[in-house]
Amino acid sequence: MSSENLPQSPERAESTRPQRSKPRVAVVFGGRSSEHGISVVTAGAVMKAIDRTKYDVLPIGITTDGRWALTADEPERMAITDRRVPDVDGLAESAEGSVVLSVDPGSREVVHTEPGSVPKALGEVDVVFPVLHGPYGEDGTLQGLLELSGVPYVGAGVLASAVGQDKEYMKRVFISFGLPVGPYEVVRPREWDRDPSAVRKRIVDFAGEHGWPLFVKPARGGSSMGITKVDDLSGLDAAIEEARRHDPKFLVESLLRGREIECGVLEFEDGPRASVPAEIPPVTAHDFYDFEAKYIDSATGLVPAPLTEEQTAEVRRLAVAAFDAVSCEGLVRADFFLTEDGTFVINEINTLPGFTPISMYPRMWQESGVSYPELVDRLIQAALTRSTGLR
C-alpha cells in the first residue's frame, strides 16, 4: 500500500504544511462563563499588543451561549465604557454565522459558516492565544479541543488548567507538595441539595474554630465574582446563594489577616521565573478586592510590593513552586497572604490571569523588565515551539 494513502501523523502533517510568511494567531475570547466581559477586554489589550509585522491575527469570539463567531479586528471597541464591559454579540460580524475549527490534527483549517451559504475557508491557524476566563475556557475544556485539533496554544495544558480552575483540587495539590494553605471547607452540589441544614452546621462549626468573618466563593470561578464576605450567620444563606449562582460547588474560607501579595510566573527557555511581587492594598471603597474594585474602579496595586529582600525571595520561590506543583506552562499569577506572623500562605493561582491594561500580571512583568508587547510575544513564541500531546 502506498504511504500516500495512509493517515498522516501530526508530525508528518506539520512537515508537509505550507509555511506562510507570518504565523497566524487566533485570539479566542468571550465564552460562556460569568467572566465573559472581562475576557473581551483582555482580548482587546492582547490584540493591540501583538506585533502585526510578525503575526497575522484572527479574532474569534465565543458568545455567552457558546457560538464561535468571527469578529472584527478592532481592539478599540473591546474596552470598558461607562462602567460597562463589552460582549461578543456586540462585536460579531454576523448574528448567526459560526466559526468551526477542524479536530483533524492534520489540518488547522478554520471555516466560517452562514445559514444558507457555502462555508468559507478562513485558512489555517498556527497558534491559539486563549484569553477565556473561568469555565468552558480556562478550565481545560478549550485546551482539550486544541489538543485534539493539534493546534499549539498559549498557557497551561488540560490537567493544569483543570486543577488551576478548581480551587478544591488546587489546594489539595498545594498541600501534597508542602505549600502553605489556609483553612477551608468544600461543599459539593449533592451535599447542599441533600441536607442544607447539615452543611450550615458544618460551616458554623468551621466558624467556631476559625472565627468570623468567612468568605464564601464559587469553587471554579474567577475575577472575584460570586464571592461574599460573611460577618455572621445572618448573611450565610445569601452568600451561598450568590456563590451557587456561579457554581453549584462552593468553598468557605477563613479570613487570613495580613497583606495581599501577588507574583507572576513566566516560562523562559531555562524554566519558569518569578516577577517582582505586587501588593494589593486595602480597598477602602469596597469590602475586599472584588470584581468592581479590580476592573471598574481600577483599584491599583503597589508594584513592586514593599517587602524585605528575604520576603521577596520567599514569595518568588513559592510562586515558582506552585507553578511546578500544578505542572503549569507558559504563565501563572500566584496570589498569597502575608499573615501577621510573617508567613506566606498561598490563596490560589490563575493559569490565564487578566491581561487588561490595569491587570497586575503584566504590570509585575513590566516592572521586572518585560514590556507588555514583549510579554505577549514571548508567550506566542513559546507556544509555537511547544507541541501538542503528551509532553
mmCIF file of C-alpha atoms in Angstrom:
data_model
loop_
_atom_site.group_PDB
_atom_site.id
_atom_site.type_symbol
_atom_site.label_atom_id
_atom_site.label_comp_id
_atom_site.label_asym_id
_atom_site.label_seq_id
_atom_site.Cartn_x
_atom_site.Cartn_y
_atom_site.Cartn_z
ATOM 1 C CA MET A 1 0.000 0.000 0.000
ATOM 2 C CA SER A 2 1.326 3.427 -0.865
ATOM 3 C CA SER A 3 2.234 5.581 2.136
ATOM 4 C CA GLU A 4 0.454 8.446 0.381
ATOM 5 C CA ASN A 5 -2.871 6.789 1.222
ATOM 6 C CA LEU A 6 -2.154 6.376 4.920
ATOM 7 C CA PRO A 7 -3.387 8.883 7.540
ATOM 8 C CA GLN A 8 -0.650 11.349 8.361
ATOM 9 C CA SER A 9 0.663 11.729 11.888
ATOM 10 C CA PRO A 10 0.603 15.255 13.350
ATOM 11 C CA GLU A 11 4.388 15.364 12.943
ATOM 12 C CA ARG A 12 4.234 14.428 9.229
ATOM 13 C CA ALA A 13 1.317 16.781 8.660
ATOM 14 C CA GLU A 14 3.360 19.556 10.258
ATOM 15 C CA SER A 15 6.323 18.878 7.973
ATOM 16 C CA THR A 16 4.156 18.998 4.828
ATOM 17 C CA ARG A 17 2.062 22.001 5.867
ATOM 18 C CA PRO A 18 2.820 25.028 3.660
ATOM 19 C CA GLN A 19 4.574 27.772 5.561
ATOM 20 C CA ARG A 20 3.251 31.316 5.471
ATOM 21 C CA SER A 21 5.412 34.389 5.731
ATOM 22 C CA LYS A 22 3.940 35.192 9.163
ATOM 23 C CA PRO A 23 2.480 32.848 11.795
ATOM 24 C CA ARG A 24 -1.256 33.235 12.228
ATOM 25 C CA VAL A 25 -2.507 33.771 15.765
ATOM 26 C CA ALA A 26 -6.150 33.083 16.600
ATOM 27 C CA VAL A 27 -7.140 35.120 19.653
ATOM 28 C CA VAL A 28 -10.110 33.315 21.240
ATOM 29 C CA PHE A 29 -12.129 35.243 23.814
ATOM 30 C CA GLY A 30 -15.519 35.762 25.448
ATOM 31 C CA GLY A 31 -17.006 32.436 26.436
ATOM 32 C CA ARG A 32 -19.859 31.030 28.470
ATOM 33 C CA SER A 33 -18.664 31.924 31.961
ATOM 34 C CA SER A 34 -19.645 34.894 34.091
ATOM 35 C CA GLU A 35 -16.233 36.390 33.220
ATOM 36 C CA HIS A 36 -17.259 36.821 29.565
ATOM 37 C CA GLY A 37 -16.984 40.617 29.538
ATOM 38 C CA ILE A 38 -13.597 40.881 31.176
ATOM 39 C CA SER A 39 -12.310 38.240 28.730
ATOM 40 C CA VAL A 40 -13.314 40.537 25.855
ATOM 41 C CA VAL A 41 -11.454 43.430 27.494
ATOM 42 C CA THR A 42 -8.382 41.235 27.935
ATOM 43 C CA ALA A 43 -8.523 40.152 24.287
ATOM 44 C CA GLY A 44 -8.622 43.756 23.127
ATOM 45 C CA ALA A 45 -5.471 44.541 25.065
ATOM 46 C CA VAL A 46 -3.685 41.445 23.771
ATOM 47 C CA MET A 47 -4.683 42.119 20.147
ATOM 48 C CA LYS A 48 -3.472 45.701 20.414
ATOM 49 C CA ALA A 49 -0.104 44.478 21.718
ATOM 50 C CA ILE A 50 0.530 41.785 19.091
ATOM 51 C CA ASP A 51 3.234 42.846 16.634
ATOM 52 C CA ARG A 52 1.444 42.863 13.268
ATOM 53 C CA THR A 53 4.774 42.899 11.413
ATOM 54 C CA LYS A 54 5.455 39.429 12.885
ATOM 55 C CA TYR A 55 1.993 37.850 13.130
ATOM 56 C CA ASP A 56 -1.361 37.726 11.381
ATOM 57 C CA VAL A 57 -4.298 37.877 13.802
ATOM 58 C CA LEU A 58 -7.671 36.133 13.573
ATOM 59 C CA PRO A 59 -10.105 37.268 16.310
ATOM 60 C CA ILE A 60 -12.655 34.607 17.305
ATOM 61 C CA GLY A 61 -15.261 35.440 19.930
ATOM 62 C CA ILE A 62 -17.386 32.918 21.779
ATOM 63 C CA THR A 63 -20.833 34.171 22.741
ATOM 64 C CA THR A 64 -22.412 33.516 26.135
ATOM 65 C CA ASP A 65 -24.469 30.710 24.589
ATOM 66 C CA GLY A 66 -21.351 29.046 23.130
ATOM 67 C CA ARG A 67 -21.424 30.128 19.461
ATOM 68 C CA TRP A 68 -17.984 30.724 17.943
ATOM 69 C CA ALA A 69 -18.239 33.963 15.977
ATOM 70 C CA LEU A 70 -15.968 35.815 13.598
ATOM 71 C CA THR A 71 -15.352 39.314 14.936
ATOM 72 C CA ALA A 72 -13.770 42.435 13.557
ATOM 73 C CA ASP A 73 -10.119 43.119 14.360
ATOM 74 C CA GLU A 74 -10.984 46.307 16.242
ATOM 75 C CA PRO A 75 -9.436 46.206 19.725
ATOM 76 C CA GLU A 76 -10.527 49.765 20.472
ATOM 77 C CA ARG A 77 -14.144 48.512 20.651
ATOM 78 C CA MET A 78 -13.233 45.981 23.341
ATOM 79 C CA ALA A 79 -12.691 48.303 26.304
ATOM 80 C CA ILE A 80 -14.816 49.070 29.361
ATOM 81 C CA THR A 81 -17.007 52.080 28.552
ATOM 82 C CA ASP A 82 -19.203 53.932 31.041
ATOM 83 C CA ARG A 83 -18.584 51.182 33.621
ATOM 84 C CA ARG A 84 -19.921 48.552 31.201
ATOM 85 C CA VAL A 85 -17.939 45.614 29.858
ATOM 86 C CA PRO A 86 -18.252 44.672 26.154
ATOM 87 C CA ASP A 87 -19.594 41.358 24.843
ATOM 88 C CA VAL A 88 -19.030 39.184 21.790
ATOM 89 C CA ASP A 89 -22.567 39.656 20.444
ATOM 90 C CA GLY A 90 -21.801 43.351 20.025
ATOM 91 C CA LEU A 91 -18.590 42.578 18.130
ATOM 92 C CA ALA A 92 -19.661 39.647 15.949
ATOM 93 C CA GLU A 93 -19.739 40.234 12.207
ATOM 94 C CA SER A 94 -22.899 38.115 11.946
ATOM 95 C CA ALA A 95 -25.749 37.266 14.304
ATOM 96 C CA GLU A 96 -25.916 33.672 13.030
ATOM 97 C CA GLY A 97 -22.593 32.813 11.430
ATOM 98 C CA SER A 98 -20.273 30.460 13.252
ATOM 99 C CA VAL A 99 -16.599 29.552 13.175
ATOM 100 C CA VAL A 100 -15.516 25.911 13.188
ATOM 101 C CA LEU A 101 -12.020 24.613 13.961
ATOM 102 C CA SER A 102 -11.176 21.216 12.488
ATOM 103 C CA VAL A 103 -10.451 18.459 15.013
ATOM 104 C CA ASP A 104 -8.321 16.675 12.417
ATOM 105 C CA PRO A 105 -4.715 17.089 13.651
ATOM 106 C CA GLY A 106 -3.574 17.015 10.023
ATOM 107 C CA SER A 107 -5.453 20.257 9.368
ATOM 108 C CA ARG A 108 -5.659 23.535 11.251
ATOM 109 C CA GLU A 109 -8.266 24.929 8.910
ATOM 110 C CA VAL A 110 -10.808 27.420 10.233
ATOM 111 C CA VAL A 111 -14.146 27.593 8.430
ATOM 112 C CA HIS A 112 -16.865 30.231 8.693
ATOM 113 C CA THR A 113 -20.445 29.133 8.018
ATOM 114 C CA GLU A 114 -23.623 31.144 7.459
ATOM 115 C CA PRO A 115 -27.124 29.661 7.197
ATOM 116 C CA GLY A 116 -27.969 29.154 3.537
ATOM 117 C CA SER A 117 -24.448 29.977 2.326
ATOM 118 C CA VAL A 118 -21.468 27.939 1.197
ATOM 119 C CA PRO A 119 -18.942 27.570 4.040
ATOM 120 C CA LYS A 120 -15.996 29.937 3.657
ATOM 121 C CA ALA A 121 -12.465 28.749 4.434
ATOM 122 C CA LEU A 122 -10.563 31.288 6.540
ATOM 123 C CA GLY A 123 -7.240 29.476 6.265
ATOM 124 C CA GLU A 124 -5.163 27.713 8.864
ATOM 125 C CA VAL A 125 -4.003 28.968 12.234
ATOM 126 C CA ASP A 126 -0.562 28.293 13.672
ATOM 127 C CA VAL A 127 -1.282 29.017 17.326
ATOM 128 C CA VAL A 128 -4.216 29.933 19.543
ATOM 129 C CA PHE A 129 -3.949 32.633 22.193
ATOM 130 C CA PRO A 130 -6.875 31.818 24.522
ATOM 131 C CA VAL A 131 -7.949 34.690 26.755
ATOM 132 C CA LEU A 132 -11.025 32.966 28.132
ATOM 133 C CA HIS A 133 -11.539 33.181 31.882
ATOM 134 C CA GLY A 134 -13.432 30.690 34.010
ATOM 135 C CA PRO A 135 -15.348 27.540 32.990
ATOM 136 C CA TYR A 136 -15.535 26.496 29.316
ATOM 137 C CA GLY A 137 -12.183 28.036 28.519
ATOM 138 C CA GLU A 138 -9.687 28.366 31.345
ATOM 139 C CA ASP A 139 -10.609 25.009 32.887
ATOM 140 C CA GLY A 140 -9.085 22.602 30.334
ATOM 141 C CA THR A 141 -12.127 22.303 28.056
ATOM 142 C CA LEU A 142 -10.755 24.534 25.286
ATOM 143 C CA GLN A 143 -7.281 23.111 25.834
ATOM 144 C CA GLY A 144 -8.656 19.606 25.228
ATOM 145 C CA LEU A 145 -10.235 20.708 21.953
ATOM 146 C CA LEU A 146 -6.951 22.255 20.814
ATOM 147 C CA GLU A 147 -5.070 19.074 21.744
ATOM 148 C CA LEU A 148 -7.494 17.069 19.571
ATOM 149 C CA SER A 149 -7.014 19.597 16.773
ATOM 150 C CA GLY A 150 -3.238 19.519 17.044
ATOM 151 C CA VAL A 151 -3.080 23.316 17.350
ATOM 152 C CA PRO A 152 -0.462 24.764 19.732
ATOM 153 C CA TYR A 153 -1.778 27.244 22.281
ATOM 154 C CA VAL A 154 -0.612 29.699 24.895
ATOM 155 C CA GLY A 155 -0.702 28.622 28.518
ATOM 156 C CA ALA A 156 -1.277 25.545 30.632
ATOM 157 C CA GLY A 157 -2.355 22.142 29.325
ATOM 158 C CA VAL A 158 -5.528 20.217 30.093
ATOM 159 C CA LEU A 159 -4.641 18.911 33.561
ATOM 160 C CA ALA A 160 -3.008 22.075 34.862
ATOM 161 C CA SER A 161 -5.865 24.191 33.525
ATOM 162 C CA ALA A 162 -8.474 21.989 35.211
ATOM 163 C CA VAL A 163 -6.633 21.888 38.531
ATOM 164 C CA GLY A 164 -5.919 25.611 38.374
ATOM 165 C CA GLN A 165 -9.622 26.351 37.870
ATOM 166 C CA ASP A 166 -10.962 24.152 40.668
ATOM 167 C CA LYS A 167 -9.966 25.698 43.988
ATOM 168 C CA GLU A 168 -10.612 22.480 45.911
ATOM 169 C CA TYR A 169 -8.213 20.350 43.897
ATOM 170 C CA MET A 170 -5.756 23.209 43.529
ATOM 171 C CA LYS A 171 -5.490 23.371 47.318
ATOM 172 C CA ARG A 172 -5.198 19.588 47.561
ATOM 173 C CA VAL A 173 -2.258 19.640 45.133
ATOM 174 C CA PHE A 174 -0.608 22.510 47.010
ATOM 175 C CA ILE A 175 -0.924 20.633 50.309
ATOM 176 C CA SER A 176 0.552 17.468 48.776
ATOM 177 C CA PHE A 177 3.602 19.499 47.688
ATOM 178 C CA GLY A 178 4.024 21.076 51.118
ATOM 179 C CA LEU A 179 2.822 24.562 50.173
ATOM 180 C CA PRO A 180 1.110 26.537 52.958
ATOM 181 C CA VAL A 181 -2.684 26.762 52.531
ATOM 182 C CA GLY A 182 -5.266 28.471 54.761
ATOM 183 C CA PRO A 183 -8.253 26.722 56.411
ATOM 184 C CA TYR A 184 -11.165 25.948 54.099
ATOM 185 C CA GLU A 185 -14.277 23.806 53.651
ATOM 186 C CA VAL A 186 -15.685 22.462 50.381
ATOM 187 C CA VAL A 187 -19.405 21.977 49.792
ATOM 188 C CA ARG A 188 -20.318 19.836 46.793
ATOM 189 C CA PRO A 189 -23.671 20.140 44.988
ATOM 190 C CA ARG A 190 -25.140 16.876 46.321
ATOM 191 C CA GLU A 191 -24.280 17.794 49.893
ATOM 192 C CA TRP A 192 -26.190 21.060 49.677
ATOM 193 C CA ASP A 193 -29.113 19.551 47.749
ATOM 194 C CA ARG A 194 -29.435 16.616 50.158
ATOM 195 C CA ASP A 195 -29.156 18.387 53.516
ATOM 196 C CA PRO A 196 -28.638 22.179 53.626
ATOM 197 C CA SER A 197 -29.044 22.165 57.426
ATOM 198 C CA ALA A 198 -26.111 19.791 57.852
ATOM 199 C CA VAL A 199 -23.997 21.994 55.590
ATOM 200 C CA ARG A 200 -24.908 25.117 57.585
ATOM 201 C CA LYS A 201 -23.945 23.353 60.817
ATOM 202 C CA ARG A 202 -20.606 22.321 59.323
ATOM 203 C CA ILE A 203 -19.927 25.917 58.294
ATOM 204 C CA VAL A 204 -20.940 27.240 61.718
ATOM 205 C CA ASP A 205 -18.602 24.708 63.347
ATOM 206 C CA PHE A 206 -15.858 25.875 60.972
ATOM 207 C CA ALA A 207 -16.514 29.479 62.015
ATOM 208 C CA GLY A 208 -16.440 28.401 65.657
ATOM 209 C CA GLU A 209 -12.950 27.006 65.127
ATOM 210 C CA HIS A 210 -11.528 29.743 62.898
ATOM 211 C CA GLY A 211 -13.753 32.734 63.672
ATOM 212 C CA TRP A 212 -15.930 35.099 61.662
ATOM 213 C CA PRO A 213 -15.874 36.665 59.106
ATOM 214 C CA LEU A 214 -15.771 33.968 56.444
ATOM 215 C CA PHE A 215 -15.538 34.142 52.668
ATOM 216 C CA VAL A 216 -17.976 32.110 50.583
ATOM 217 C CA LYS A 217 -16.879 31.696 46.970
ATOM 218 C CA PRO A 218 -17.546 29.617 43.842
ATOM 219 C CA ALA A 219 -15.135 26.698 43.625
ATOM 220 C CA ARG A 220 -14.493 27.204 39.926
ATOM 221 C CA GLY A 221 -14.912 30.938 39.413
ATOM 222 C CA GLY A 222 -12.575 33.857 38.952
ATOM 223 C CA SER A 223 -12.236 37.646 38.810
ATOM 224 C CA SER A 224 -13.591 37.689 42.389
ATOM 225 C CA MET A 225 -17.100 37.138 41.025
ATOM 226 C CA GLY A 226 -19.649 35.490 43.297
ATOM 227 C CA ILE A 227 -17.549 35.989 46.436
ATOM 228 C CA THR A 228 -19.173 37.297 49.616
ATOM 229 C CA LYS A 229 -17.602 38.288 52.908
ATOM 230 C CA VAL A 230 -19.889 36.958 55.660
ATOM 231 C CA ASP A 231 -19.669 38.610 59.053
ATOM 232 C CA ASP A 232 -22.114 36.345 60.892
ATOM 233 C CA LEU A 233 -24.704 33.630 60.454
ATOM 234 C CA SER A 234 -27.392 36.040 59.243
ATOM 235 C CA GLY A 235 -25.587 36.588 55.939
ATOM 236 C CA LEU A 236 -24.670 32.985 55.243
ATOM 237 C CA ASP A 237 -27.620 31.828 53.132
ATOM 238 C CA ALA A 238 -27.473 34.849 50.813
ATOM 239 C CA ALA A 239 -23.731 34.308 50.353
ATOM 240 C CA ILE A 240 -24.252 30.637 49.499
ATOM 241 C CA GLU A 241 -26.963 31.539 47.010
ATOM 242 C CA GLU A 242 -24.670 34.080 45.346
ATOM 243 C CA ALA A 243 -21.776 31.596 45.108
ATOM 244 C CA ARG A 244 -24.039 28.858 43.721
ATOM 245 C CA ARG A 245 -25.344 31.274 41.098
ATOM 246 C CA HIS A 246 -21.863 30.964 39.553
ATOM 247 C CA ASP A 247 -21.019 27.374 40.522
ATOM 248 C CA PRO A 248 -23.003 24.635 42.332
ATOM 249 C CA LYS A 249 -19.815 23.705 44.211
ATOM 250 C CA PHE A 250 -18.542 26.335 46.617
ATOM 251 C CA LEU A 251 -15.829 26.927 49.200
ATOM 252 C CA VAL A 252 -15.825 28.523 52.618
ATOM 253 C CA GLU A 253 -12.552 30.080 53.719
ATOM 254 C CA SER A 254 -11.475 31.737 56.934
ATOM 255 C CA LEU A 255 -10.272 35.326 56.953
ATOM 256 C CA LEU A 256 -6.491 35.471 56.904
ATOM 257 C CA ARG A 257 -5.403 38.722 58.474
ATOM 258 C CA GLY A 258 -2.449 40.203 56.686
ATOM 259 C CA ARG A 259 -1.338 41.660 53.374
ATOM 260 C CA GLU A 260 -2.376 40.512 49.889
ATOM 261 C CA ILE A 261 0.679 39.769 47.747
ATOM 262 C CA GLU A 262 0.737 38.640 44.105
ATOM 263 C CA CYS A 263 3.564 37.293 41.977
ATOM 264 C CA GLY A 264 3.751 36.492 38.259
ATOM 265 C CA VAL A 265 5.457 33.422 36.815
ATOM 266 C CA LEU A 266 6.596 33.280 33.196
ATOM 267 C CA GLU A 267 8.221 30.351 31.419
ATOM 268 C CA PHE A 268 11.592 31.136 29.879
ATOM 269 C CA GLU A 269 13.903 28.877 27.870
ATOM 270 C CA ASP A 270 15.632 27.755 31.066
ATOM 271 C CA GLY A 271 12.423 27.252 33.045
ATOM 272 C CA PRO A 272 9.870 29.326 34.967
ATOM 273 C CA ARG A 273 10.917 32.585 36.607
ATOM 274 C CA ALA A 274 9.048 34.820 39.025
ATOM 275 C CA SER A 275 8.447 38.539 38.589
ATOM 276 C CA VAL A 276 8.817 41.162 41.238
ATOM 277 C CA PRO A 277 5.810 40.801 43.554
ATOM 278 C CA ALA A 278 2.964 43.280 43.948
ATOM 279 C CA GLU A 279 0.795 44.199 46.899
ATOM 280 C CA ILE A 280 -2.945 44.834 46.804
ATOM 281 C CA PRO A 281 -3.524 47.482 49.484
ATOM 282 C CA PRO A 282 -6.814 47.620 51.426
ATOM 283 C CA VAL A 283 -9.587 48.951 49.172
ATOM 284 C CA THR A 284 -11.459 51.499 51.259
ATOM 285 C CA ALA A 285 -14.462 51.797 48.923
ATOM 286 C CA HIS A 286 -15.010 48.016 48.876
ATOM 287 C CA ASP A 287 -15.286 45.291 51.490
ATOM 288 C CA PHE A 288 -12.471 43.393 49.750
ATOM 289 C CA TYR A 289 -10.690 43.252 46.365
ATOM 290 C CA ASP A 290 -13.800 42.300 44.398
ATOM 291 C CA PHE A 291 -14.690 42.499 40.680
ATOM 292 C CA GLU A 292 -15.659 46.177 40.723
ATOM 293 C CA ALA A 293 -12.520 47.138 42.634
ATOM 294 C CA LYS A 294 -10.365 45.238 40.124
ATOM 295 C CA TYR A 295 -11.907 46.267 36.830
ATOM 296 C CA ILE A 296 -14.494 49.006 37.179
ATOM 297 C CA ASP A 297 -12.998 51.314 39.801
ATOM 298 C CA SER A 298 -9.430 50.472 38.726
ATOM 299 C CA ALA A 299 -8.042 49.871 42.190
ATOM 300 C CA THR A 300 -4.266 49.870 41.822
ATOM 301 C CA GLY A 301 -1.658 47.700 43.447
ATOM 302 C CA LEU A 302 1.827 48.569 44.599
ATOM 303 C CA VAL A 303 4.484 47.336 42.186
ATOM 304 C CA PRO A 304 6.916 46.300 43.461
ATOM 305 C CA ALA A 305 5.493 45.306 46.824
ATOM 306 C CA PRO A 306 7.220 46.934 49.809
ATOM 307 C CA LEU A 307 8.776 43.724 51.132
ATOM 308 C CA THR A 308 12.150 42.868 52.583
ATOM 309 C CA GLU A 309 14.684 41.098 50.359
ATOM 310 C CA GLU A 310 14.036 37.891 52.277
ATOM 311 C CA GLN A 311 10.265 38.177 51.879
ATOM 312 C CA THR A 312 10.599 38.943 48.166
ATOM 313 C CA ALA A 313 12.836 35.920 47.635
ATOM 314 C CA GLU A 314 10.459 33.669 49.564
ATOM 315 C CA VAL A 315 7.278 34.679 47.710
ATOM 316 C CA ARG A 316 9.046 34.308 44.374
ATOM 317 C CA ARG A 317 10.222 30.840 45.397
ATOM 318 C CA LEU A 318 6.715 29.836 46.428
ATOM 319 C CA ALA A 319 5.213 31.180 43.200
ATOM 320 C CA VAL A 320 7.528 29.026 41.076
ATOM 321 C CA ALA A 321 6.885 26.046 43.378
ATOM 322 C CA ALA A 322 3.129 26.463 42.841
ATOM 323 C CA PHE A 323 3.689 26.681 39.064
ATOM 324 C CA ASP A 324 5.648 23.420 39.147
ATOM 325 C CA ALA A 325 3.266 21.662 41.555
ATOM 326 C CA VAL A 326 0.340 22.019 39.159
ATOM 327 C CA SER A 327 2.536 21.287 36.079
ATOM 328 C CA CYS A 328 1.758 24.671 34.536
ATOM 329 C CA GLU A 329 3.108 26.010 31.260
ATOM 330 C CA GLY A 330 3.525 29.497 29.903
ATOM 331 C CA LEU A 331 2.264 31.747 32.651
ATOM 332 C CA VAL A 332 0.640 31.925 36.073
ATOM 333 C CA ARG A 333 -0.292 34.574 38.579
ATOM 334 C CA ALA A 334 0.065 33.312 42.137
ATOM 335 C CA ASP A 335 -1.841 35.055 44.947
ATOM 336 C CA PHE A 336 -0.692 34.969 48.574
ATOM 337 C CA PHE A 337 -1.437 36.354 52.004
ATOM 338 C CA LEU A 338 1.455 37.565 54.111
ATOM 339 C CA THR A 339 -0.016 36.872 57.520
ATOM 340 C CA GLU A 340 0.575 38.875 60.667
ATOM 341 C CA ASP A 341 3.138 36.331 61.912
ATOM 342 C CA GLY A 342 5.232 36.824 58.745
ATOM 343 C CA THR A 343 4.217 33.588 56.988
ATOM 344 C CA PHE A 344 3.202 33.427 53.334
ATOM 345 C CA VAL A 345 0.035 31.424 52.644
ATOM 346 C CA ILE A 346 -0.940 30.697 49.040
ATOM 347 C CA ASN A 347 -4.531 31.546 48.191
ATOM 348 C CA GLU A 348 -4.733 30.456 44.539
ATOM 349 C CA ILE A 349 -3.150 30.549 41.107
ATOM 350 C CA ASN A 350 -4.593 31.795 37.828
ATOM 351 C CA THR A 351 -3.390 29.926 34.744
ATOM 352 C CA LEU A 352 -4.849 32.595 32.425
ATOM 353 C CA PRO A 353 -4.624 35.750 34.527
ATOM 354 C CA GLY A 354 -6.154 39.040 33.499
ATOM 355 C CA PHE A 355 -4.302 40.897 30.733
ATOM 356 C CA THR A 356 -6.267 44.136 30.826
ATOM 357 C CA PRO A 357 -4.252 47.358 30.782
ATOM 358 C CA ILE A 358 -4.605 47.607 34.583
ATOM 359 C CA SER A 359 -4.102 43.909 35.365
ATOM 360 C CA MET A 360 -1.434 43.017 37.875
ATOM 361 C CA TYR A 361 0.280 40.269 35.859
ATOM 362 C CA PRO A 362 1.556 42.480 33.017
ATOM 363 C CA ARG A 363 2.311 45.290 35.480
ATOM 364 C CA MET A 364 4.538 42.995 37.537
ATOM 365 C CA TRP A 365 6.450 41.884 34.441
ATOM 366 C CA GLN A 366 6.736 45.463 33.216
ATOM 367 C CA GLU A 367 8.471 46.273 36.495
ATOM 368 C CA SER A 368 10.627 43.166 36.003
ATOM 369 C CA GLY A 369 11.877 44.403 32.632
ATOM 370 C CA VAL A 370 9.442 42.658 30.270
ATOM 371 C CA SER A 371 7.132 45.103 28.495
ATOM 372 C CA TYR A 372 3.541 44.242 27.601
ATOM 373 C CA PRO A 373 4.301 43.658 23.880
ATOM 374 C CA GLU A 374 7.389 41.616 24.800
ATOM 375 C CA LEU A 375 5.317 39.551 27.220
ATOM 376 C CA VAL A 376 2.693 38.770 24.579
ATOM 377 C CA ASP A 377 5.390 37.942 22.023
ATOM 378 C CA ARG A 378 7.218 35.627 24.420
ATOM 379 C CA LEU A 379 4.018 33.707 25.174
ATOM 380 C CA ILE A 380 3.233 33.277 21.470
ATOM 381 C CA GLN A 381 6.773 32.182 20.638
ATOM 382 C CA ALA A 382 6.802 29.659 23.489
ATOM 383 C CA ALA A 383 3.504 28.200 22.285
ATOM 384 C CA LEU A 384 4.764 27.934 18.693
ATOM 385 C CA THR A 385 7.748 25.861 19.817
ATOM 386 C CA ARG A 386 5.696 23.561 22.065
ATOM 387 C CA SER A 387 3.997 20.501 20.591
ATOM 388 C CA THR A 388 0.541 19.286 21.493
ATOM 389 C CA GLY A 389 0.045 15.842 23.020
ATOM 390 C CA LEU A 390 1.961 14.251 25.874
ATOM 391 C CA ARG A 391 4.946 16.363 26.830
#
